[in-house]
Amino acid sequence: MSELGAFLRNKRLDQNMSLDYLQEATKIQKRYLLAIENGQYEALPGAFYAKAFVKSYSEALGLNPDTVIEQYGGELPEVHHPENRRKSRMDRLQRRRKASGKSQGRPTLLPVFAGILFLGIVGFGLFLAIQGLSDSGDQSSSPGDDPGVQVESNEDPGEPPASQENEQEEDAPAEEEEENGSQPEEVSSEGMVTTFDVSGMETLEIELTFTGESYIDTKDESGSIIDQYDGTADMDPVTLDYSDLDYVLLNIGNTSGVELTINGEAFEWPNDSIHQNIVFERME
């Protein structure tokens, strides 16, 4: 048994807390809790989960998770993230943004081309009509014989056809939807960790509105803390912009004390657990 596992086990027993109760409180399977107590980290679903599970275990016991990690974190397996994987993701993100910028620029030229084509068709039609009147003038009397009579067209070249207006109106919601992007898509849930794919979202803006007390921190892919808050109901809403990150984890200590919005839309908690970890990751 490792020093960390022995420490957590003793604290659990001091509080007369069973593994079944701890499993319900943390939403971590009992076999993983036993693996942590026995120092068998290879039995966990991944190296990253070791630190996350230990923090959740500590919080359930009323301990400061950062203090526990600082004291015993040396026993936990390291999380390796190759730099070339990050670089390739950033390259894909930049290419996606450039492609999106080009695609958004193209629709503005369509009305111009349509207008030019329409004017050409109208002009050609007027030319044919005038030619027809000139040819028939030699055989019968027509308004064309009188130079004071002018042939007028009911069509106004300056006004776009009704079909073009309809197409522009139909394109507007599509362009607005493209600008807003899609919402996070849940792809997996393991214990207290729920992962969402945000590959289709250029913007990832998270707003925290505290309705009670809740500890919240956010971490990058290496597990380093980006932002940290001890939220209370009298705090102003906090806006976090992670659009340039491919991975961010939200550690929510008390989901009943905070509300989330993603890009301005309300975010529903994936389950009823009080303590949850939410991962937003660009998987493409």
Coordinates of C-alpha atoms in Angstrom, one line a residue:
M1 CA 0.0 0.0 0.0
S2 CA 1.4 3.4 -1.0
E3 CA 1.7 6.3 1.5
L4 CA -1.1 8.2 -0.4
G5 CA -3.4 5.2 -0.3
A6 CA -2.7 4.5 3.4
F7 CA -3.3 8.2 4.2
L8 CA -6.7 8.3 2.4
R9 CA -7.8 4.9 3.8
N10 CA -7.0 6.0 7.4
K11 CA -8.9 9.3 6.9
R12 CA -11.8 7.3 5.5
L13 CA -11.9 4.9 8.4
D14 CA -11.5 7.7 10.9
Q15 CA -14.8 9.1 9.6
N16 CA -16.5 5.6 9.5
M17 CA -17.0 6.0 5.8
S18 CA -17.5 2.9 3.7
L19 CA -16.4 2.4 0.2
D20 CA -20.0 2.0 -0.9
Y21 CA -20.8 5.5 0.6
L22 CA -17.7 7.0 -1.0
Q23 CA -18.6 5.5 -4.4
E24 CA -22.0 7.1 -4.2
A25 CA -20.5 10.5 -3.1
T26 CA -17.8 10.6 -5.7
K27 CA -19.4 8.5 -8.5
I28 CA -16.1 6.7 -8.8
Q29 CA -16.4 2.9 -9.0
K30 CA -15.4 1.0 -5.9
R31 CA -12.7 -0.9 -7.8
Y32 CA -11.0 2.4 -8.7
L33 CA -11.2 3.6 -5.0
L34 CA -9.6 0.3 -3.9
A35 CA -6.9 0.7 -6.6
I36 CA -6.0 4.2 -5.2
E37 CA -5.8 2.9 -1.7
N38 CA -3.6 0.1 -2.8
G39 CA -1.4 2.3 -5.0
Q40 CA -2.4 0.3 -8.1
Y41 CA -2.7 3.2 -10.4
E42 CA -2.2 1.0 -13.5
A43 CA -5.8 -0.3 -12.8
L44 CA -7.3 3.2 -13.5
P45 CA -8.6 4.0 -16.9
G46 CA -5.7 6.4 -17.6
A47 CA -2.9 8.4 -16.0
F48 CA -4.9 11.6 -16.0
Y49 CA -7.7 10.0 -14.0
A50 CA -5.3 9.2 -11.1
K51 CA -5.0 12.8 -10.1
A52 CA -8.7 13.6 -10.8
F53 CA -9.8 10.6 -8.7
V54 CA -7.5 11.4 -5.8
K55 CA -8.8 15.0 -5.7
S56 CA -12.4 13.8 -5.7
Y57 CA -11.6 11.2 -3.0
S58 CA -10.0 14.0 -0.9
E59 CA -12.9 16.4 -1.3
A60 CA -15.4 13.7 -0.3
L61 CA -13.4 13.3 2.9
G62 CA -13.4 17.1 3.5
L63 CA -9.7 17.5 2.7
N64 CA -8.0 20.2 0.7
P65 CA -7.3 18.3 -2.6
D66 CA -4.4 20.7 -3.6
T67 CA -2.7 20.0 -0.3
V68 CA -3.0 16.3 -0.7
I69 CA -1.7 16.4 -4.2
E70 CA 1.2 18.6 -3.2
Q71 CA 2.2 16.2 -0.4
Y72 CA 1.7 12.9 -2.2
G73 CA 1.5 13.8 -5.9
G74 CA 5.0 12.4 -6.5
E75 CA 3.5 8.9 -6.3
L76 CA 1.0 9.5 -9.1
P77 CA 1.8 8.5 -12.7
E78 CA 2.9 11.3 -15.0
V79 CA 0.6 12.4 -17.9
H80 CA 2.5 12.6 -21.2
H81 CA 1.2 14.7 -24.0
P82 CA 3.5 14.8 -27.1
E83 CA 4.2 18.3 -28.3
N84 CA 3.6 17.3 -31.9
R85 CA 0.1 16.3 -31.1
R86 CA -0.7 19.7 -29.7
K87 CA 1.0 21.4 -32.7
S88 CA -1.0 19.3 -35.1
R89 CA -4.2 20.3 -33.3
M90 CA -3.3 24.0 -33.4
D91 CA -2.5 23.7 -37.2
R92 CA -5.9 22.0 -37.8
L93 CA -7.6 24.8 -35.7
Q94 CA -5.9 27.5 -37.8
R95 CA -6.8 25.8 -41.1
R96 CA -10.4 25.4 -39.9
R97 CA -10.6 29.1 -39.0
K98 CA -9.1 30.2 -42.4
A99 CA -11.5 27.9 -44.3
S100 CA -14.4 29.3 -42.3
G101 CA -13.4 32.8 -43.0
K102 CA -13.3 32.2 -46.7
S103 CA -16.7 30.4 -46.7
Q104 CA -18.3 33.3 -44.8
G105 CA -16.9 35.7 -47.4
R106 CA -18.3 34.0 -50.5
P107 CA -22.0 34.4 -49.9
T108 CA -21.7 38.3 -50.0
L109 CA -20.7 38.0 -53.7
L110 CA -23.7 36.0 -54.7
P111 CA -26.2 38.9 -54.8
V112 CA -23.8 40.9 -57.0
F113 CA -23.4 38.1 -59.5
A114 CA -27.2 37.4 -59.5
G115 CA -27.9 41.1 -60.0
I116 CA -25.5 41.3 -63.0
L117 CA -27.0 38.2 -64.5
F118 CA -30.6 39.5 -64.0
L119 CA -29.7 42.8 -65.7
G120 CA -28.2 41.0 -68.6
I121 CA -31.3 38.8 -69.1
V122 CA -33.6 41.9 -68.9
G123 CA -31.4 43.9 -71.3
F124 CA -31.4 41.0 -73.8
G125 CA -35.1 40.6 -73.5
L126 CA -35.7 44.3 -74.2
F127 CA -33.4 44.1 -77.3
L128 CA -35.4 41.2 -78.7
A129 CA -38.7 43.0 -78.0
I130 CA -37.4 46.1 -79.9
Q131 CA -36.2 44.1 -82.8
G132 CA -39.6 42.3 -83.0
L133 CA -41.5 45.6 -83.1
S134 CA -39.2 47.0 -85.8
D135 CA -39.8 43.9 -88.0
S136 CA -43.6 44.0 -87.6
G137 CA -43.7 47.8 -88.3
D138 CA -43.4 47.2 -92.1
Q139 CA -46.5 44.9 -92.3
S140 CA -49.0 46.5 -90.0
S141 CA -49.6 49.7 -88.0
S142 CA -48.4 49.5 -84.4
P143 CA -47.5 51.8 -81.6
G144 CA -44.0 51.6 -82.9
D145 CA -45.0 53.7 -86.0
D146 CA -45.5 56.7 -83.9
P147 CA -42.3 58.1 -82.6
G148 CA -44.2 59.6 -79.7
V149 CA -45.1 56.2 -78.3
Q150 CA -42.5 54.6 -76.1
V151 CA -42.3 50.9 -75.3
E152 CA -42.2 50.5 -71.6
S153 CA -41.2 47.5 -69.5
N154 CA -43.0 46.6 -66.4
E155 CA -39.9 45.1 -64.9
D156 CA -37.5 47.3 -62.9
P157 CA -33.9 46.3 -63.5
G158 CA -33.0 47.8 -60.2
E159 CA -35.2 45.4 -58.2
P160 CA -34.0 41.8 -57.6
P161 CA -36.5 39.1 -58.4
A162 CA -38.7 37.6 -55.7
S163 CA -36.9 34.3 -55.9
Q164 CA -33.6 36.0 -55.1
E165 CA -35.1 37.8 -52.1
N166 CA -36.4 34.5 -50.8
E167 CA -33.0 32.9 -51.2
Q168 CA -31.3 35.7 -49.3
E169 CA -33.9 35.4 -46.5
E170 CA -33.3 31.6 -46.3
D171 CA -29.5 32.1 -46.2
A172 CA -29.7 34.5 -43.2
P173 CA -30.5 31.8 -40.6
A174 CA -27.9 29.5 -42.0
E175 CA -25.2 32.2 -41.8
E176 CA -26.3 33.0 -38.2
E177 CA -26.2 29.4 -37.2
E178 CA -22.7 29.0 -38.7
E179 CA -21.5 32.1 -36.7
N180 CA -22.9 30.8 -33.5
G181 CA -21.5 27.2 -34.0
S182 CA -22.8 24.0 -32.5
Q183 CA -23.2 23.1 -28.9
P184 CA -20.9 20.6 -27.0
E185 CA -21.6 16.9 -27.8
E186 CA -21.4 14.4 -25.0
V187 CA -19.1 11.5 -26.1
S188 CA -18.3 9.6 -22.9
S189 CA -19.0 9.4 -19.1
E190 CA -16.8 7.6 -16.7
G191 CA -17.4 7.9 -13.0
M192 CA -17.5 11.7 -12.2
V193 CA -15.8 12.7 -15.5
T194 CA -18.0 13.6 -18.5
T195 CA -16.3 14.4 -21.8
F196 CA -17.8 16.7 -24.5
D197 CA -16.6 17.1 -28.1
V198 CA -16.4 20.8 -29.1
S199 CA -14.6 20.3 -32.5
G200 CA -17.4 22.1 -34.4
M201 CA -17.2 25.2 -32.1
E202 CA -14.7 28.0 -33.0
T203 CA -15.7 29.9 -29.8
L204 CA -15.7 28.3 -26.4
E205 CA -16.9 30.9 -24.0
I206 CA -18.0 29.7 -20.5
E207 CA -19.9 32.0 -18.1
L208 CA -20.2 31.0 -14.4
T209 CA -23.1 32.4 -12.4
F210 CA -22.8 31.5 -8.7
T211 CA -26.1 30.9 -6.9
G212 CA -24.4 29.6 -3.7
E213 CA -21.0 28.4 -2.6
S214 CA -19.0 26.3 -5.0
Y215 CA -15.3 25.7 -5.5
I216 CA -14.3 25.7 -9.2
D217 CA -11.1 25.3 -11.0
T218 CA -10.2 24.8 -14.7
K219 CA -7.2 22.8 -15.9
D220 CA -5.4 22.3 -19.2
E221 CA -4.4 19.0 -20.8
S222 CA -1.3 18.6 -18.6
G223 CA -3.4 19.1 -15.4
S224 CA -2.1 22.6 -14.7
I225 CA -4.7 25.0 -13.2
I226 CA -5.7 27.8 -15.5
D227 CA -8.4 29.5 -13.3
Q228 CA -9.6 28.9 -9.7
Y229 CA -12.5 30.4 -7.8
D230 CA -14.2 30.0 -4.4
G231 CA -17.6 31.1 -5.6
T232 CA -20.3 32.7 -3.5
A233 CA -23.8 34.0 -4.3
D234 CA -22.7 37.6 -4.1
M235 CA -20.1 37.3 -6.8
D236 CA -20.6 38.8 -10.2
P237 CA -20.8 36.3 -13.1
V238 CA -17.4 35.2 -14.4
T239 CA -16.7 34.8 -18.1
L240 CA -13.9 32.4 -19.3
D241 CA -12.8 32.3 -22.9
Y242 CA -11.0 29.1 -23.9
S243 CA -11.5 29.4 -27.7
D244 CA -7.7 28.9 -28.3
L245 CA -7.5 25.7 -26.2
D246 CA -8.1 22.2 -27.5
Y247 CA -8.7 20.8 -24.0
V248 CA -10.1 22.2 -20.8
L249 CA -11.4 20.4 -17.7
L250 CA -13.9 22.1 -15.3
N251 CA -13.8 20.8 -11.7
I252 CA -17.1 21.8 -10.2
G253 CA -17.2 21.2 -6.4
N254 CA -20.9 22.0 -6.0
T255 CA -23.1 21.9 -9.0
S256 CA -26.1 23.2 -7.0
G257 CA -24.3 26.4 -6.3
V258 CA -23.4 27.5 -9.9
E259 CA -25.0 27.8 -13.3
L260 CA -23.1 27.5 -16.6
T261 CA -23.7 28.9 -20.0
I262 CA -21.7 27.9 -23.1
N263 CA -21.6 30.6 -25.8
G264 CA -24.6 32.2 -24.3
E265 CA -26.8 29.1 -24.0
A266 CA -27.6 27.4 -20.8
F267 CA -25.6 24.2 -20.1
E268 CA -27.4 21.3 -18.4
W269 CA -25.4 19.1 -16.0
P270 CA -24.9 15.6 -17.5
N271 CA -26.0 13.9 -14.2
D272 CA -27.2 14.7 -10.7
S273 CA -23.9 14.4 -8.9
I274 CA -22.9 17.4 -6.7
H275 CA -19.2 17.1 -7.6
Q276 CA -18.6 16.8 -11.3
N277 CA -15.7 17.1 -13.8
I278 CA -16.6 18.4 -17.2
V279 CA -14.1 18.0 -20.1
F280 CA -14.4 20.1 -23.3
E281 CA -12.1 18.7 -26.0
R282 CA -11.6 19.3 -29.7
M283 CA -11.3 15.7 -31.0
E284 CA -10.9 16.4 -34.7

